[in-house]
Structures are given as C-alpha cells and as structure tokens.
Coordinates of C-alpha atoms in Angstrom, one line a residue:
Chain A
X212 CA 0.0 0.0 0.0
X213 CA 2.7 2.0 0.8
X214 CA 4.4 1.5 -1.6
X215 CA 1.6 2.9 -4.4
X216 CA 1.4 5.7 -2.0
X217 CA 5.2 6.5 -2.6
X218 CA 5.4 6.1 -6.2
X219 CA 2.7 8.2 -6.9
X220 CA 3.4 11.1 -4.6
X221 CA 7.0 10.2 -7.1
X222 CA 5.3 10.3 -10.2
X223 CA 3.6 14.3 -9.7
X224 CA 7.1 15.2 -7.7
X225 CA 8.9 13.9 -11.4
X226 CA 7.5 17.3 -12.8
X227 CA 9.3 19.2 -10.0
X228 CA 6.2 19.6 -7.7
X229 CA 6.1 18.4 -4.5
X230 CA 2.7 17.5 -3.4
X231 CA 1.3 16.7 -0.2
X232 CA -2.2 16.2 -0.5
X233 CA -1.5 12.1 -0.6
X234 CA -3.4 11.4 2.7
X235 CA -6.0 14.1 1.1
X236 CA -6.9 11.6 -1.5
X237 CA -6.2 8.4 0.0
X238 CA -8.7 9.6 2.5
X239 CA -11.4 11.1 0.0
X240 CA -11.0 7.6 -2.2
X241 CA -11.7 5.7 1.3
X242 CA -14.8 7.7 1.9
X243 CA -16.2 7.2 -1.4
X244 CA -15.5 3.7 -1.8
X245 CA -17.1 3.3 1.5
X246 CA -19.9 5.1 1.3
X247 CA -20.8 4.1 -2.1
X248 CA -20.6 0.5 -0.9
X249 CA -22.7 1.5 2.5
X250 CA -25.3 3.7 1.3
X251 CA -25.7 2.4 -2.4
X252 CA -24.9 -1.3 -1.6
X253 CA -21.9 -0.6 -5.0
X254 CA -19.8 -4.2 -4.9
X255 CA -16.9 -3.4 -2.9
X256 CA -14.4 -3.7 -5.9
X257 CA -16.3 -0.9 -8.2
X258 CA -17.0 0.8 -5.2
X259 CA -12.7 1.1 -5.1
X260 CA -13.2 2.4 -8.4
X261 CA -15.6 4.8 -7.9
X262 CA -13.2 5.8 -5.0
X263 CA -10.4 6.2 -7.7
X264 CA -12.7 8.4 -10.4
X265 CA -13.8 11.2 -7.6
X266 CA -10.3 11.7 -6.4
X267 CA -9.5 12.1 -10.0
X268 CA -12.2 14.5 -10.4
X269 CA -11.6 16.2 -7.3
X270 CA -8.1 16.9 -8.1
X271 CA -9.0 17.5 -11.7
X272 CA -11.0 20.7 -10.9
X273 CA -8.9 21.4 -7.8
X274 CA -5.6 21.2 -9.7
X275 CA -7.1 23.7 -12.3
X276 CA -7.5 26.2 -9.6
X277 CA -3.8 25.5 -7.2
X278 CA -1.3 24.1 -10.4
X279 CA -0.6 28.4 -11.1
X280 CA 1.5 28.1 -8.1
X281 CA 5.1 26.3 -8.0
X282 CA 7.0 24.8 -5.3
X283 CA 6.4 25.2 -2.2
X284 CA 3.7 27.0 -1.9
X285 CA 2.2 24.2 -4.2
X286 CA 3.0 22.0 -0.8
X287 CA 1.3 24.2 1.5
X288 CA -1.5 24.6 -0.9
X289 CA -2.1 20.6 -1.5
X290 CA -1.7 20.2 2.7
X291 CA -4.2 22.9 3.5
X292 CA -6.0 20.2 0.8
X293 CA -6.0 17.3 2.6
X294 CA -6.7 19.5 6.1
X295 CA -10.4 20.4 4.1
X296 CA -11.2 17.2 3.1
X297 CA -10.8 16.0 6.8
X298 CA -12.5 19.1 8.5
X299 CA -15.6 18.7 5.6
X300 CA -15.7 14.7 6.6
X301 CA -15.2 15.5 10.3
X302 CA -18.3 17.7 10.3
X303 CA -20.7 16.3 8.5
X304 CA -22.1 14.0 10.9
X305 CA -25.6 12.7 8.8
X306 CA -23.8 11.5 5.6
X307 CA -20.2 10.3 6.6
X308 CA -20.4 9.6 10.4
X309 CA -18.4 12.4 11.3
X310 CA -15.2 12.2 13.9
X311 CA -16.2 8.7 14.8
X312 CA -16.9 7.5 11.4
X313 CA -18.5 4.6 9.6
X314 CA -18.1 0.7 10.5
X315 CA -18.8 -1.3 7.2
X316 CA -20.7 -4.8 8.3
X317 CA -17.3 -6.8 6.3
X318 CA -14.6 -6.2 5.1
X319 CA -13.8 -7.1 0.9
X320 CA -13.8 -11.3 1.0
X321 CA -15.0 -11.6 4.1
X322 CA -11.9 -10.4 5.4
X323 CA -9.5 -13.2 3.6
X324 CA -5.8 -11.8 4.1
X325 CA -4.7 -13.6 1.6
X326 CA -7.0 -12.1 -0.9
X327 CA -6.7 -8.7 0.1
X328 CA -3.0 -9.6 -0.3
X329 CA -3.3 -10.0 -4.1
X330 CA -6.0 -7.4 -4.4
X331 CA -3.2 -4.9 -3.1
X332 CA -0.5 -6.7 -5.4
X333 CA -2.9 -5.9 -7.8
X334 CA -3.4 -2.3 -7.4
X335 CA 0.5 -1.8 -6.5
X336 CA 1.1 -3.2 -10.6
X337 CA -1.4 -1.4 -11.6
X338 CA 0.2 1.3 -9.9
X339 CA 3.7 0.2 -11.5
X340 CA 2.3 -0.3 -15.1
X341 CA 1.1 3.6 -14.9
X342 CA 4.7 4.9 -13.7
X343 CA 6.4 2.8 -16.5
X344 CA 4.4 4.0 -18.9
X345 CA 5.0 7.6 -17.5
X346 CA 8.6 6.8 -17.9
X347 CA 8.8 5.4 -21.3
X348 CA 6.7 8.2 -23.2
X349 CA 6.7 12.1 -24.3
X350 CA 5.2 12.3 -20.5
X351 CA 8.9 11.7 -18.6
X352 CA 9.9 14.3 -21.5
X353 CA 7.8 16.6 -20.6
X354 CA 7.6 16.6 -16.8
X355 CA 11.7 15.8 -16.9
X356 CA 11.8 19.2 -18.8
X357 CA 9.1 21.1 -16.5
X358 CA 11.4 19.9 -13.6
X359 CA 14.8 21.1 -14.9
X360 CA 13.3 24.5 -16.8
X361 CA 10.0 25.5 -17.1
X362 CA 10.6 28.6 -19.6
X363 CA 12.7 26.2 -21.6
X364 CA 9.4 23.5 -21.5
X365 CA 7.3 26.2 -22.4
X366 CA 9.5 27.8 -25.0
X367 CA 9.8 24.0 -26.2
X368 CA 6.3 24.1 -26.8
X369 CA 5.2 21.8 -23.6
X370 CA 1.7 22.8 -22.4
X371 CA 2.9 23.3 -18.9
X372 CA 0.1 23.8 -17.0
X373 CA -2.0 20.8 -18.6
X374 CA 0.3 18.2 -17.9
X375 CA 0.6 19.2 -14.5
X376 CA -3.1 18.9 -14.0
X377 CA -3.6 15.9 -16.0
X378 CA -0.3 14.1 -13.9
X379 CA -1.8 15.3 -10.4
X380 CA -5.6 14.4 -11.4
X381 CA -4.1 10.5 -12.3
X382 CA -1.8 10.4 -8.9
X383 CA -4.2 11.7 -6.7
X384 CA -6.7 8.8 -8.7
X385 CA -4.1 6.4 -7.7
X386 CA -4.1 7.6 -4.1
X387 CA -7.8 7.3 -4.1
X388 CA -7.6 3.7 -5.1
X389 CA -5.8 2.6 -2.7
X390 CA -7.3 4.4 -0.4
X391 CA -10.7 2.5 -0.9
X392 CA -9.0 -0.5 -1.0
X393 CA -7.5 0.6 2.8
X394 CA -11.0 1.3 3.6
X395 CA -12.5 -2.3 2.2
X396 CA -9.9 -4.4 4.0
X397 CA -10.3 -2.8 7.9
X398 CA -14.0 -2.4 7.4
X399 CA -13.7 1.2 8.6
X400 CA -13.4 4.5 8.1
X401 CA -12.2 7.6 10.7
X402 CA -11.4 10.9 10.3
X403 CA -8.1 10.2 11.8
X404 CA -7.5 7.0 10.1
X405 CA -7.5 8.2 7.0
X406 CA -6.6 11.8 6.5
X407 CA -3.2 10.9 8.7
X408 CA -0.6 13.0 8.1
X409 CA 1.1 9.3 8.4
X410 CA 0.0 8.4 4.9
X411 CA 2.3 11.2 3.5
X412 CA 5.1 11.1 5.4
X413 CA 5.7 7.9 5.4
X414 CA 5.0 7.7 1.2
X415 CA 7.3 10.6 0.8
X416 CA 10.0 9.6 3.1
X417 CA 10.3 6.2 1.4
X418 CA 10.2 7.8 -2.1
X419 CA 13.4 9.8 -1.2
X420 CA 14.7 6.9 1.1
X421 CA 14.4 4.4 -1.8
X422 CA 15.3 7.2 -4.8
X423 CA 13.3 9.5 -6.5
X424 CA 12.3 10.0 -9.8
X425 CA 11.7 6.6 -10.8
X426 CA 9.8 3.3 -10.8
X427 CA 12.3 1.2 -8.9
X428 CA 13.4 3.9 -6.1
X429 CA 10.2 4.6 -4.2
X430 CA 9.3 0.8 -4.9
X431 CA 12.2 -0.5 -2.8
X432 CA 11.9 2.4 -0.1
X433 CA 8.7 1.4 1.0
X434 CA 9.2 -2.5 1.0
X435 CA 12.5 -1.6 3.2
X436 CA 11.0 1.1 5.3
X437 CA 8.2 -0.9 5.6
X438 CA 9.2 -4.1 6.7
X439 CA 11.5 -1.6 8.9
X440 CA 8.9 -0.3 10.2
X441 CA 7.1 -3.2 11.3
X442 CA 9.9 -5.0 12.8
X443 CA 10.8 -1.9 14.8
X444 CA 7.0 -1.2 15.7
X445 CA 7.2 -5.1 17.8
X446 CA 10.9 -4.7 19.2
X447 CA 10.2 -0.9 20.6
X448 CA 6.3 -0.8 20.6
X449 CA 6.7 3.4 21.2
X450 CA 10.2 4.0 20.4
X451 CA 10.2 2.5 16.8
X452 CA 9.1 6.2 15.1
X453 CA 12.6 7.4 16.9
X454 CA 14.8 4.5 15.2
X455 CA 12.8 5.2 12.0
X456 CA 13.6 8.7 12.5
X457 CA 17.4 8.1 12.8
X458 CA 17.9 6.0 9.9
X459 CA 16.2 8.5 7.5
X460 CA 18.3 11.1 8.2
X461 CA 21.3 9.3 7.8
X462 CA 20.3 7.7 4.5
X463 CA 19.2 11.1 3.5
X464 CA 22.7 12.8 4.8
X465 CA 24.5 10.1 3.0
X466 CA 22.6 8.9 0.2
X467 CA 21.2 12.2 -0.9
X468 CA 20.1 10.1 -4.4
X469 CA 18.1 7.2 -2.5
X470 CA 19.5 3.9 -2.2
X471 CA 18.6 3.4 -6.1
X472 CA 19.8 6.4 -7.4
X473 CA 23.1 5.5 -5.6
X474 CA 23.4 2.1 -7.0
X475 CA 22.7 2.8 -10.6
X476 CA 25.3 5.8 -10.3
X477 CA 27.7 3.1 -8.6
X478 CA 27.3 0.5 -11.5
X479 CA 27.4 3.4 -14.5
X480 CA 31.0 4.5 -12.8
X481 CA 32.2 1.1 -12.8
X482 CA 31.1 0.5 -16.5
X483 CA 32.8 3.5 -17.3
X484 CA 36.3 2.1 -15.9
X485 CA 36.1 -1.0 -17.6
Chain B
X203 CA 6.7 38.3 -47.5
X204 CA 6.1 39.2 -44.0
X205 CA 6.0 36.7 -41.5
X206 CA 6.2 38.8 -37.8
X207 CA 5.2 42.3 -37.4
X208 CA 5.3 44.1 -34.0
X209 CA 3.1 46.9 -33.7
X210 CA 3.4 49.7 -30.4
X211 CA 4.7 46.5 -28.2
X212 CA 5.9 47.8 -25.0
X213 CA 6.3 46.1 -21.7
X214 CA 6.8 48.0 -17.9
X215 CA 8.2 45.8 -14.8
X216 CA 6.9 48.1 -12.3
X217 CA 8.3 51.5 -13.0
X218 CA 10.6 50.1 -15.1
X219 CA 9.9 50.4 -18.9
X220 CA 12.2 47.7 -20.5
X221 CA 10.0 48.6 -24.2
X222 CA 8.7 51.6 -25.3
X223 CA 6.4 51.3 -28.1
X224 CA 8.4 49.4 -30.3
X225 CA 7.7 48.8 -33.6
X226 CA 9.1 46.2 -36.3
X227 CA 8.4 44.0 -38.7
X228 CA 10.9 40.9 -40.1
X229 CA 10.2 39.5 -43.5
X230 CA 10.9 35.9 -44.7
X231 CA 14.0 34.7 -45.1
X232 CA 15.7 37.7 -43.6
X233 CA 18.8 37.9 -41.0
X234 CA 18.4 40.3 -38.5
X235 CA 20.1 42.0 -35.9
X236 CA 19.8 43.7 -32.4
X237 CA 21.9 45.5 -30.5
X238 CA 22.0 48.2 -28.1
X239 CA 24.0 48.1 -24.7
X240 CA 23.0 46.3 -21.9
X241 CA 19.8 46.8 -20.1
X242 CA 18.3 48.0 -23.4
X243 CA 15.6 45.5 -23.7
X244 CA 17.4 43.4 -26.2
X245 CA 16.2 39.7 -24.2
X246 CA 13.1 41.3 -23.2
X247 CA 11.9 41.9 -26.5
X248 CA 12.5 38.0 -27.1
X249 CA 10.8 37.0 -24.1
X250 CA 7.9 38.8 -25.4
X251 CA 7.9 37.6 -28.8
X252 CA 8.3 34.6 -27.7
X253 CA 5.3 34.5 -24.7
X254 CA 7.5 34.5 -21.7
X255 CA 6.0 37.4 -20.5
X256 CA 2.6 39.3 -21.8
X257 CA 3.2 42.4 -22.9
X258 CA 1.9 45.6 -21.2
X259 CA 0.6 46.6 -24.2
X260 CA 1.1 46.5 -28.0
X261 CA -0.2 43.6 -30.9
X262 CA 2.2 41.1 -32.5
X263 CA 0.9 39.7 -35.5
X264 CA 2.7 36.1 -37.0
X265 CA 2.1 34.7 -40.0
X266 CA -0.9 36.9 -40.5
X267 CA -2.2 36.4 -37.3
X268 CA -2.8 37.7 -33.5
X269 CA -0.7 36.3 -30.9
X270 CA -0.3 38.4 -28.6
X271 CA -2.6 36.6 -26.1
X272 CA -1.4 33.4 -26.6
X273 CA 0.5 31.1 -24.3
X274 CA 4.4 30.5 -25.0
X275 CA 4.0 26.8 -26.4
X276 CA 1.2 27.6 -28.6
X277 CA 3.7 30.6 -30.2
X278 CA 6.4 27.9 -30.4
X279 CA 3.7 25.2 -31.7
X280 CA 2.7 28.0 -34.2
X281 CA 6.5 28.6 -35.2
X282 CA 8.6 31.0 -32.8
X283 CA 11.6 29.5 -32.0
X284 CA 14.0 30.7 -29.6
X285 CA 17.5 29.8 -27.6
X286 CA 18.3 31.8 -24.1
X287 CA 21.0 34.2 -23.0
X288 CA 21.7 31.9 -20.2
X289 CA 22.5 28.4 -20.9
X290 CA 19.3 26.2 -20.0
X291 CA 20.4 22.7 -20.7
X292 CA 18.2 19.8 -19.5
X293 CA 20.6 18.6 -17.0
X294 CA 18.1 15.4 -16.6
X295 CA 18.2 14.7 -19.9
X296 CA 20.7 13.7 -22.3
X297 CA 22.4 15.3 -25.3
X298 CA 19.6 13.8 -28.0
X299 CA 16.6 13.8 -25.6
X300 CA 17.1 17.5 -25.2
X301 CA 16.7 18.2 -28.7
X302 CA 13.6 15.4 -28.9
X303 CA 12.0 17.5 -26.8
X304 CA 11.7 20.3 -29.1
X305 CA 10.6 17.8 -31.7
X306 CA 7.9 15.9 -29.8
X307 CA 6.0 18.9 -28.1
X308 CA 6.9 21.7 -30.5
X309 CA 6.1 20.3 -34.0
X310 CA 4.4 17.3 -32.0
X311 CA 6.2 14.1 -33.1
X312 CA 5.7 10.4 -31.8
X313 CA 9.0 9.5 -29.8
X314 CA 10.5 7.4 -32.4
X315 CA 10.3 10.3 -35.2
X316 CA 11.0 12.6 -32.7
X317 CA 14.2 10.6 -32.5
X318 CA 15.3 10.6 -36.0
X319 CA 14.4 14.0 -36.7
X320 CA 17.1 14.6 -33.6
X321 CA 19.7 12.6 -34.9
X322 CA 19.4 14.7 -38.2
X323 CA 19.5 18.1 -36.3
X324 CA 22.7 17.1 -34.3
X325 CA 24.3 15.4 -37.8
X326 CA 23.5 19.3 -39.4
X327 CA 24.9 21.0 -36.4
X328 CA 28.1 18.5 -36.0
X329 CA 27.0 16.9 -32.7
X330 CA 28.1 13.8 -32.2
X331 CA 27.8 10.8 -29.2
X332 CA 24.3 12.2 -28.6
X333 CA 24.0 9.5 -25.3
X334 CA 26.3 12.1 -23.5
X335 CA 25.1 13.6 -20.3
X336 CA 24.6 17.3 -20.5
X337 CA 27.4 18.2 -17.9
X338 CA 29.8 16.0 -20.5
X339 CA 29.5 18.9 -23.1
X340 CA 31.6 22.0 -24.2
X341 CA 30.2 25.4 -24.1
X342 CA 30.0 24.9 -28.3
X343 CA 28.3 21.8 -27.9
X344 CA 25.8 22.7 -25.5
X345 CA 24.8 26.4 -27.7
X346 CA 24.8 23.6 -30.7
X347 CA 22.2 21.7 -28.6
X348 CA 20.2 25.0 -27.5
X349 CA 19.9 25.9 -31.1
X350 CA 19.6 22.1 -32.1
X351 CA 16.5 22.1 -29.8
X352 CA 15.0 25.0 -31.2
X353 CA 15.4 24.0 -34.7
X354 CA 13.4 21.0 -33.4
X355 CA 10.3 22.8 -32.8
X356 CA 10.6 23.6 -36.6
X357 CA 9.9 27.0 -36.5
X358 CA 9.4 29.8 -38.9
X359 CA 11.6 32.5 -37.1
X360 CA 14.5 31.5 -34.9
X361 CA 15.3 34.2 -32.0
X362 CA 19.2 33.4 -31.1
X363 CA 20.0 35.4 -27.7
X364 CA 23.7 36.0 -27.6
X365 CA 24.8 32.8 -28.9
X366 CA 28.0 33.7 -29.9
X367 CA 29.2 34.7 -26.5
X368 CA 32.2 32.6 -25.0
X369 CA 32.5 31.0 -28.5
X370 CA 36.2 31.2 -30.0
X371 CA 36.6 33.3 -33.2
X372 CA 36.9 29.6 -35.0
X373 CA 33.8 28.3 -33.6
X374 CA 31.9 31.7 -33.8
X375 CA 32.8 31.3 -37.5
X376 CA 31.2 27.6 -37.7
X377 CA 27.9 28.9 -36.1
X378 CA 27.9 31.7 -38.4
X379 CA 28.0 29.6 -41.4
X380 CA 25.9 27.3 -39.6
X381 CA 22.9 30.0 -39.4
X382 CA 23.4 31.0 -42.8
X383 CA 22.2 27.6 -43.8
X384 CA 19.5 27.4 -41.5
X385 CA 17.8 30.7 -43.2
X386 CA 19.1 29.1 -46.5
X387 CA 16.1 26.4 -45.5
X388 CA 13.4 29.4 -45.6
X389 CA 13.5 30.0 -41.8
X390 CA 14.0 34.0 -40.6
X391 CA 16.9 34.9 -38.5
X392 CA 16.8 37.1 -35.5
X393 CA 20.0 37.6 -33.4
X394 CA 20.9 39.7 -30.5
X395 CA 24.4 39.7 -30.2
X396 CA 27.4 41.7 -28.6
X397 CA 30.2 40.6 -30.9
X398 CA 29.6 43.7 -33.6
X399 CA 32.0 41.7 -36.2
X400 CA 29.1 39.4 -36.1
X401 CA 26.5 41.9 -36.5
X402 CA 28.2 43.0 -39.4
X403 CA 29.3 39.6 -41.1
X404 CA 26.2 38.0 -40.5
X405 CA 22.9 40.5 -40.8
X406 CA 21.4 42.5 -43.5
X407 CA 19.5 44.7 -41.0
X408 CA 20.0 45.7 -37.7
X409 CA 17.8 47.4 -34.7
X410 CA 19.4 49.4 -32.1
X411 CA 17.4 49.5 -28.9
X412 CA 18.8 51.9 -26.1
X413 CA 16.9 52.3 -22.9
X414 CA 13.5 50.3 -24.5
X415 CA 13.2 52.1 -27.6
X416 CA 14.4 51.5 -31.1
X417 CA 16.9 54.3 -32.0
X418 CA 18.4 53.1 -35.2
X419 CA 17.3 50.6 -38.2
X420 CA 18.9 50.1 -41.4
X421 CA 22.0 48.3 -42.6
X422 CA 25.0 47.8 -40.3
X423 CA 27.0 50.2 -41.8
X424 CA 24.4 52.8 -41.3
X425 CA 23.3 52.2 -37.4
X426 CA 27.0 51.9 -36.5
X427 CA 27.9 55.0 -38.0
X428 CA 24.4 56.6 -36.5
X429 CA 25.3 59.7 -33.6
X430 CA 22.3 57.8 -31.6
X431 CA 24.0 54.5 -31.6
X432 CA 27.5 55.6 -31.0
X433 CA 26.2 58.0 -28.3
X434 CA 24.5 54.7 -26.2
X435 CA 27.2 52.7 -26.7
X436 CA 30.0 55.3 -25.2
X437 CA 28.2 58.0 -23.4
X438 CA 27.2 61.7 -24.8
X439 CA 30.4 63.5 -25.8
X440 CA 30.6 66.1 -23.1

C-alpha cells in the first residue's frame, strides 16, 4: 500500500512539484468507496473504483485552480488540501459519520488476508504499469523538462500547466484507489484514520529513502521502510518512530540520491572504468 | 513576404519600462540583428515575442495572425523559436533527448520520429555521441544543442539570444556559417548579439534598442555609424 502511495506522490514530484495532498486523496478515495458500498450497496471492488474516479475528479478541478503556483507554496496549498477534506468529513455527521466514522458490516472477501493480499499486489502493478508507462513516453519528457526549466518547456512548446493537472488528477486517482482499498480491507473509516498526516510522510519519506524519480526507487523504499517499520513497531512498541527517524536522516545525509539512485550511479562509474 | 510584425509592443516591470512602443516588422528569409548596450531590452523583446511574458501593451501579428494573447508553447507550436542568453540545458536529460524534446511537443512528433528528426539536427549541427550527459558537453556543444532544440520545434523564425558569447573566433565562425544555412532552408533569423563583427558579417539589417526604444534601423554600416548608436554605446560627448 505503501508503496503505491510513494510512487505516486514520485510520479507528480517527477515534474518538479512536490505534493502533499496524498493522505488528502487516499482519504477522500476511502470515503467514497465506502460510502458508495454503505449507502448504495456498490460491490466493494467498483465501489474502489468509484473511490479512484472522484479523487481524480476532485483533483481534476482542484488542480485547475492551485497548479498556477510552484514549489512550495504548491505543498502548502495541497496540505491545507487534505486538512479540508478531513474538517468537511469531520463535520458532516448525517452523511459520513463524522469524527467517529463509519463501520462497514465486512470487510472485501470476508476479510480473507490472503485475498486482500493479491488485491493490493494488484493495485500496486497497476500502480507500476502507470509509472512505466509515465517513464517510457513524451510524458517523462515533458515533466523531466518542466522539472529542470519551465521557460525552456514552455518555449519547447510543452503545455505546462495541462500536464501538470492531467499528472496530479491520475496520482491523486491512484491515491484514491488505494485508499478504498485501505477502507474495504479494515472495514472502517475515521477521520483520523484516513486523512493521517502518516500516509504522506511515510509515502514521501520512502520515495526519497528508496530514490526519487523513478519506478524502482520509491518501490524499494517502501518494501524496506516498511518491513523496517514493522519490525521496529514489535521490538520498541513506542520507540520504533525514533529509530525510523534516525535511519532516514542518515540515509538522506548520505545517500542524498536514494538507495537506487546510488546504485545505478555506482554501477554506470564502474562501466565507465572498464 | 512578412512573417512577424510588432506593432506599439511595449512592456513595464513596475516603473521600469524595459519597451517603449516598439515597432518592427521581419520578413521571410531575412537575418536580422539587435543591438543596443546592456539593459536596453534586447532579451526582453525576445521574451515577449516569444510568450514569456505578456506584454503591457502593444499587438504582435505572426504569420498573419494575432498572438499576442497566446501562451508561450502555442507561439512555439505556431513557429517562434528561440534559444536563451543563459545556458538552460536539461541537465536530466541527455544530449539527443534534449533536442527530442523540441521535436515531440513543438512540432508534435511520436517518440521514435522525434528521435530521427534529432539525430538529423545534431548530424547538421556536428554533434556527435548524442548518449552524453549534459554536464559531459563543451560550451560549443551545449549552444549547438540549444539551437539544435530550437530548430526541433521547426519554426518559422528562430530568435538566437547571444549565442555567440564565449565561443572562440573559430567556432563563432562555424555557427555563423551554420545559421546561414539554416535561413538558407526558408526560416527567418533574428539575433541579438554583442560581438559587432558578427552583426556586421552576418545580418542585412539591424535594430538598435537603447533604454527600451528603437533608436536606429537600417543596414549595419548605417546604425554603427548613427550619432544615436554611437552615443548609447559610449556616453554623450561632453
């Protein structure tokens, strides 16, 4: 989960834009698949779809409005994002439960781990398949080029401010997938759960932990973060945050490229010695 | 045949005026020059051509039509190309995907004949092992790929902003040669440049700008030998 959750807050930050609005519409994707499937009685699995088209919508019209501004004040904007969604779902008791939120009566297959295993493996391809595809078109030309100069992308004759939109409406979709999956598999939605500030730490952390701007680097952050994680979470049940702490930093003193970056610019130095 | 006219264009930065109703046109196939000293709106008057900033006020008509509201790729879609002052390479990018770039979004190739138009830009220009990293490049190389990536975009008028400077006289020679035979291949030529041999070598007309407005126009010979020109250039004579 995590791991979609990385590579996708990778895939907008490839154009130079650091979002945080990842817990926004993991959160907003939850809701709606939930309460699509509670209200409407929507199959769990469309209703995880339906989760994925309104975060795409949402940050459709929403990234018409904030992708004028750059930077960081693109971060601050896409936060304060995530801080609405959670104030609007906090509040309005009738329809979403409010701060306590909604139990579902199951979770997706009656709760089988194993399937929600592969139903996550799924979505993390899917996931995959999208970035590669990113990658190996004009669209890693043009956000590559929006990243390193946006006169010179403009000048080039990139349409700047569409592919920004259209890139953060299909992340935040992605985000909103996999937030309904979340949803489905605990059977429950909060406030809290789901608009954590958790979900884009954590995501971002292991994007620039594993190496940024590609596939591969926030892919292997999160599986080593997060079997990290875990492990730390049962040997120090309060102090595991700490430990975590500690070892990003000194990745991130060290390894300023991500564990992948540094590898592939470790093997391209040896080839050129040979 | 005309193919940009610039009617009253000027363009304030606060109280600054950096154009002053400006007016010009540039016909088809034509080389021409700018100069003036620094700070006379030489770059600015690309940037606005070009749609990096709006203009205060002031039309500019291309190809027969208004563009002075439109966006900077749709003017480089629509054939305006232009390279910068200040080196810009694509430092994530290598040698040949820098100049694809121009190919794929500004005439709006598929990759793979984005590719192969490329190669035959750098083959014209004399660039050679296109996998190189950016960083791997001499100044001449990466100019060659700032003007390769322009060419890319296939436009009608190329803008070159000061390419020649920090070139040797050997490789400024090259790129002059090198231009010729780009307007040779119907496209109009508009450089800014310092170098005056340049100027004079290259263009067959040449606009003096001093302090945002056009002072001078004609051949080289002319607006060199102009009172104006040579009074901007050194200071009033006392």
């Amino acid at each position: 989960m995590y791991a979609t959750l990385a590579l996708s807050w990778d895939m907008m930050f490839r154009s130079g834009q650091p979002g945080l609005s990842v817990a926004g519409f993991f959160g907003l994707g939850g809701y709606a698949a939930a309460l699509s499937f509670l209200y409407w009685g929507v199959n769990p699995l469309v209703s995880i779809a339906l989760g994925c088209l309104f975060s795409l919508l949402v940050a459709f019209i929403l990234g018409l409005v904030i992708l004028r501004i750059r930077g960081l004040y693109f971060s601050i904007a896409t936060m304060s994002l995530s801080e609405i969604f959670r104030v609007i779902v906090m509040n309005w008791h009738r329809f979403t439960g409010g701060p306590s939120g909604k139990a579902l009566p199951s979770a997706v297959f009656n709760g089988d781990s194993a399937k929600i295993f592969w139903l996550f493996l799924v979505l993390t391809l899917l996931t995959v398949i999208v970035s590669e595809i990113f990658e190996r078109s004009r669209v890693h030309f043009a956000l590559t080029s929006i990243r390193n100069n946006e006169i010179v992308a403009k000048s080039s004759g990139i349409d700047v401010f569409k592919y920004l939109v259209v890139v953060f409406a299909l992340t935040s979709a992605l985000q909103g997938m996999i937030g309904g999956a979340y949803a489905h598999s605990y059977a429950f939605i909060s406030p809290e759960g789901s608009f954590n500030f958790n979900f884009v730490l954590l995501p971002v952390t292991m994007a620039l932990f594993g190496g940024i701007h590609s596939t591969l680097g926030p892919i292997v952050g999160a599986v080593i973060l997060g079997v990290v994680g875990e492990y730390l979470k049962l040997q120090l049940p309060y102090g595991h945050l700490l430990v975590y702490g500690v070892i990003i930093v000194i990745v991130i003193l060290f390894l300023p490229k991500g564990i992948v970056g540094t590898a592939k610019e470790r093997l391209k130095r040896k080839w050129a010695t040979i | 045949m005309q193919i940009l006219e610039i009617e009253n264009l000027s363009k304030c930065f606060g109280g600054l005026t950096a154009l002053n109703q400006v007016n010009a046109r540039f016909e088809e196939r034509e080389i021409v020059g700018i100069i003036g000293p620094n700070g006379a709106g030489k770059t600015t008057f690309i940037n606005v051509i070009s749609g990096v900033y709006p203009p205060s006020s002031g039309r500019i008509i291309f190809d027969g039509r208004d563009i002075t509201k439109l966006p900077a790729h749709t003017r480089c879609r629509l054939g305006i190309g232009r390279t910068f002052q200040v080196i810009h390479p694509l430092q994530d990018l290598n040698l040949l995907q820098n100049i694809m770039v121009g190919s794929l979004f500004g005439q709006g190739n598929g990759l793979r004949e984005a590719r192969v138009k490329a190669q035959e830009i750098c083959e014209f220009l004399g660039l050679d092992q296109l996998e190189r990293d950016t960083s791997q490049l001499d100044i001449l190389e990466i100019k060659k790929m700032e003007m390769a990536r322009a060419l890319a975009t296939h436009p009608k008028i190329l803008f070159l902003d000061e390419i020649m400077a920090g070139l040797s006289a050997d490789e400024t020679k090259e790129v002059i040669e090198t231009i010729r035979t780009i307007r040779d291949q119907g496209i109009t030529i508009c450089v800014v440049e310092h170098v005056m041999s340049v100027i004079e070598e290259l263009t067959e007309r040449v606009i003096a700008l001093d302090g945002g407005r056009i002072i001078a126009q004609g051949q080289y010979k002319e607006v060199a030998n102009n009172p104006r020109v040579i009074s901007a250039y050194l200071g009033e004579e006392e």
